[in-house]
Amino acid sequence: MRVLLDACVLYPTVMRELLLGCASKGLFEPRWSARISEEWARAAARLGAGGEAIARGEIALLASRFPRAEIAAHPELERRLWLPDPNDIHVLASAVAGHCDVIVTMNAKDFPRGILAEEGLSRADPDNFLLGLFEASPGPVGEVTASVLAEASRLSGEDWTARKLMKKARLNRFGKAVEAAGSAAG
């Protein structure tokens, strides 16, 4: 399954690490565009001078880790497509160009299901997408979750539970399922 990851799911660290950890386990093939990466870097710049540099370093690491993930859409494809927010057409065009099955985004209102279906795509929010991966492959997703949880605890010095960290990351349903299954400490 090829999955286009919108900038809004790549920028929050916990969400990104969970999604790309699952991709590393072979649960899906991630896709994004240079413009999506640029949106991530610009959003990180709002944190201060170091935020953008850190994001650009992470983007470079992801490019080496997932060398086939970055895709480019032709301008004529973008001109053919329509979305409620014209600024999101590049995301849809990238998904079409990358032969994706799903766009994972938190921006549901600007990606109407009917329009996506016309292009053979569906939309998922990251919470439900991760929940679906967990239900289909609890072992690998549980391993990724435990790793992300351990790293978050190490970096923050806080003793995170899976549920608490997932709630902070806006992954409530996923966090409840992981906690109920006992797949991560917490």
Tab-separated table of C-alpha atoms in Angstrom:
chain	number	residue	atom	x	y	z
A	1	MET	CA	0.000	0.000	0.000
A	2	ARG	CA	1.399	3.376	-1.017
A	3	VAL	CA	0.576	6.204	1.359
A	4	LEU	CA	1.055	9.924	0.780
A	5	LEU	CA	1.958	11.598	4.079
A	6	ASP	CA	0.839	15.222	4.272
A	7	ALA	CA	3.097	17.779	5.979
A	8	CYS	CA	0.717	17.993	8.943
A	9	VAL	CA	1.493	14.357	9.857
A	10	LEU	CA	5.242	14.599	9.212
A	11	TYR	CA	5.869	17.649	11.354
A	12	PRO	CA	4.741	16.439	14.793
A	13	THR	CA	7.675	14.270	15.896
A	14	VAL	CA	5.770	11.481	17.660
A	15	MET	CA	3.302	11.108	14.806
A	16	ARG	CA	6.101	11.077	12.216
A	17	GLU	CA	8.174	8.550	14.142
A	18	LEU	CA	5.201	6.221	14.540
A	19	LEU	CA	4.198	6.431	10.890
A	20	LEU	CA	7.700	6.042	9.504
A	21	GLY	CA	8.541	3.344	12.021
A	22	CYS	CA	5.587	1.376	10.665
A	23	ALA	CA	6.806	2.058	7.118
A	24	SER	CA	10.239	0.739	8.112
A	25	LYS	CA	8.541	-2.477	9.204
A	26	GLY	CA	7.150	-2.820	5.679
A	27	LEU	CA	3.543	-2.074	6.643
A	28	PHE	CA	3.212	0.556	3.898
A	29	GLU	CA	5.304	2.513	1.393
A	30	PRO	CA	5.553	6.186	2.376
A	31	ARG	CA	5.396	8.951	-0.198
A	32	TRP	CA	5.758	12.732	-0.039
A	33	SER	CA	6.921	15.538	-2.298
A	34	ALA	CA	9.655	18.153	-2.052
A	35	ARG	CA	6.924	20.744	-1.474
A	36	ILE	CA	5.502	18.737	1.437
A	37	SER	CA	9.007	18.549	2.944
A	38	GLU	CA	9.381	22.299	2.442
A	39	GLU	CA	6.070	22.928	4.244
A	40	TRP	CA	7.366	20.836	7.155
A	41	ALA	CA	10.628	22.832	7.289
A	42	ARG	CA	8.782	26.166	7.169
A	43	ALA	CA	6.427	25.072	9.948
A	44	ALA	CA	9.402	24.018	12.072
A	45	ALA	CA	11.018	27.431	11.490
A	46	ARG	CA	8.227	28.951	13.581
A	47	LEU	CA	9.791	27.282	16.627
A	48	GLY	CA	12.859	29.474	16.272
A	49	ALA	CA	16.111	29.613	14.364
A	50	GLY	CA	17.131	26.045	15.133
A	51	GLY	CA	13.775	24.496	14.268
A	52	GLU	CA	14.159	24.780	10.523
A	53	ALA	CA	17.737	23.459	10.565
A	54	ILE	CA	16.674	20.447	12.611
A	55	ALA	CA	13.758	19.773	10.257
A	56	ARG	CA	16.007	20.003	7.196
A	57	GLY	CA	18.406	17.530	8.799
A	58	GLU	CA	15.534	15.152	9.530
A	59	ILE	CA	14.265	15.557	5.957
A	60	ALA	CA	17.716	14.645	4.601
A	61	LEU	CA	17.849	11.572	6.847
A	62	LEU	CA	14.414	10.482	5.663
A	63	ALA	CA	15.484	10.915	2.040
A	64	SER	CA	18.327	8.455	2.632
A	65	ARG	CA	16.161	6.103	4.677
A	66	PHE	CA	13.311	6.110	2.126
A	67	PRO	CA	15.000	6.922	-1.204
A	68	ARG	CA	11.889	6.168	-3.276
A	69	ALA	CA	9.497	8.179	-1.103
A	70	GLU	CA	9.828	11.586	-2.745
A	71	ILE	CA	7.650	12.008	-5.802
A	72	ALA	CA	7.010	14.874	-8.162
A	73	ALA	CA	3.744	15.769	-9.839
A	74	HIS	CA	3.705	17.359	-13.259
A	75	PRO	CA	2.220	20.877	-13.408
A	76	GLU	CA	-0.412	19.756	-15.927
A	77	LEU	CA	-1.658	17.205	-13.395
A	78	GLU	CA	-2.027	19.945	-10.792
A	79	ARG	CA	-3.943	22.110	-13.281
A	80	ARG	CA	-6.408	19.276	-13.945
A	81	LEU	CA	-7.263	18.737	-10.257
A	82	TRP	CA	-9.542	20.663	-7.914
A	83	LEU	CA	-9.834	20.837	-4.127
A	84	PRO	CA	-11.645	23.304	-1.836
A	85	ASP	CA	-8.269	24.799	-0.876
A	86	PRO	CA	-6.139	25.364	-3.988
A	87	ASN	CA	-3.035	25.327	-1.766
A	88	ASP	CA	-3.590	21.589	-1.179
A	89	ILE	CA	-3.819	20.554	-4.828
A	90	HIS	CA	-0.104	19.729	-4.831
A	91	VAL	CA	-0.772	17.059	-2.171
A	92	LEU	CA	-3.472	15.410	-4.270
A	93	ALA	CA	-1.320	15.680	-7.402
A	94	SER	CA	1.593	14.032	-5.588
A	95	ALA	CA	-0.639	11.195	-4.417
A	96	VAL	CA	-1.913	10.632	-7.958
A	97	ALA	CA	1.593	10.837	-9.461
A	98	GLY	CA	2.903	8.429	-6.819
A	99	HIS	CA	0.130	5.896	-7.484
A	100	CYS	CA	-0.870	6.120	-3.831
A	101	ASP	CA	-3.842	4.396	-2.267
A	102	VAL	CA	-4.325	6.715	0.706
A	103	ILE	CA	-3.555	10.270	1.794
A	104	VAL	CA	-2.876	10.463	5.528
A	105	THR	CA	-3.745	13.965	6.715
A	106	MET	CA	-5.387	15.745	9.612
A	107	ASN	CA	-6.934	18.146	7.104
A	108	ALA	CA	-10.176	16.291	6.312
A	109	LYS	CA	-12.233	19.292	5.190
A	110	ASP	CA	-9.895	20.126	2.315
A	111	PHE	CA	-9.720	16.551	0.998
A	112	PRO	CA	-13.342	15.515	0.294
A	113	ARG	CA	-13.717	11.754	-0.017
A	114	GLY	CA	-15.721	12.014	-3.262
A	115	ILE	CA	-13.008	13.980	-5.036
A	116	LEU	CA	-10.337	11.583	-3.785
A	117	ALA	CA	-12.394	8.575	-4.902
A	118	GLU	CA	-12.487	9.979	-8.440
A	119	GLU	CA	-8.698	9.623	-8.426
A	120	GLY	CA	-8.749	6.164	-6.836
A	121	LEU	CA	-7.680	7.502	-3.448
A	122	SER	CA	-9.005	7.450	0.072
A	123	ARG	CA	-8.213	9.662	3.034
A	124	ALA	CA	-7.318	8.666	6.567
A	125	ASP	CA	-6.485	10.659	9.637
A	126	PRO	CA	-3.305	9.461	11.378
A	127	ASP	CA	-5.169	8.151	14.429
A	128	ASN	CA	-7.409	5.827	12.420
A	129	PHE	CA	-4.611	4.910	10.014
A	130	LEU	CA	-2.316	3.814	12.859
A	131	LEU	CA	-5.216	2.041	14.553
A	132	GLY	CA	-5.854	0.080	11.348
A	133	LEU	CA	-2.175	-0.852	11.074
A	134	PHE	CA	-2.188	-1.932	14.718
A	135	GLU	CA	-5.276	-4.094	14.279
A	136	ALA	CA	-3.739	-5.740	11.192
A	137	SER	CA	-0.177	-6.082	12.556
A	138	PRO	CA	-0.151	-5.675	16.332
A	139	GLY	CA	3.350	-7.067	16.848
A	140	PRO	CA	5.299	-4.759	14.543
A	141	VAL	CA	3.212	-1.686	15.399
A	142	GLY	CA	3.574	-2.469	19.102
A	143	GLU	CA	7.363	-2.647	18.677
A	144	VAL	CA	7.419	0.721	16.920
A	145	THR	CA	5.198	2.239	19.595
A	146	ALA	CA	7.393	0.926	22.416
A	147	SER	CA	10.473	2.358	20.692
A	148	VAL	CA	8.868	5.783	20.173
A	149	LEU	CA	7.640	5.775	23.770
A	150	ALA	CA	11.122	4.943	25.094
A	151	GLU	CA	12.731	7.669	22.969
A	152	ALA	CA	10.152	10.267	24.046
A	153	SER	CA	10.791	9.380	27.688
A	154	ARG	CA	14.564	9.539	27.173
A	155	LEU	CA	14.478	12.912	25.411
A	156	SER	CA	11.974	14.575	27.726
A	157	GLY	CA	13.045	13.011	31.006
A	158	GLU	CA	9.364	12.331	31.617
A	159	ASP	CA	7.985	8.858	32.302
A	160	TRP	CA	5.439	8.672	29.475
A	161	THR	CA	2.705	6.085	29.290
A	162	ALA	CA	1.543	5.027	25.841
A	163	ARG	CA	-1.892	6.510	26.388
A	164	LYS	CA	-0.576	9.830	27.690
A	165	LEU	CA	1.934	10.258	24.849
A	166	MET	CA	-0.582	9.277	22.185
A	167	LYS	CA	-3.136	11.693	23.635
A	168	LYS	CA	-0.565	14.497	23.460
A	169	ALA	CA	0.130	13.476	19.840
A	170	ARG	CA	-3.623	13.547	19.051
A	171	LEU	CA	-3.710	9.781	18.527
A	172	ASN	CA	-6.345	8.992	21.156
A	173	ARG	CA	-7.999	5.901	19.650
A	174	PHE	CA	-4.655	4.398	18.708
A	175	GLY	CA	-3.305	5.074	22.212
A	176	LYS	CA	-6.317	3.426	23.853
A	177	ALA	CA	-5.948	0.336	21.654
A	178	VAL	CA	-2.225	0.043	22.324
A	179	GLU	CA	-2.745	0.450	26.051
A	180	ALA	CA	-5.587	-2.086	26.100
A	181	ALA	CA	-3.421	-4.607	24.260
A	182	GLY	CA	-0.452	-3.990	26.533
A	183	SER	CA	1.839	-3.542	23.514
A	184	ALA	CA	3.824	-0.699	25.023
A	185	ALA	CA	4.846	0.151	28.540
A	186	GLY	CA	2.193	2.111	30.302
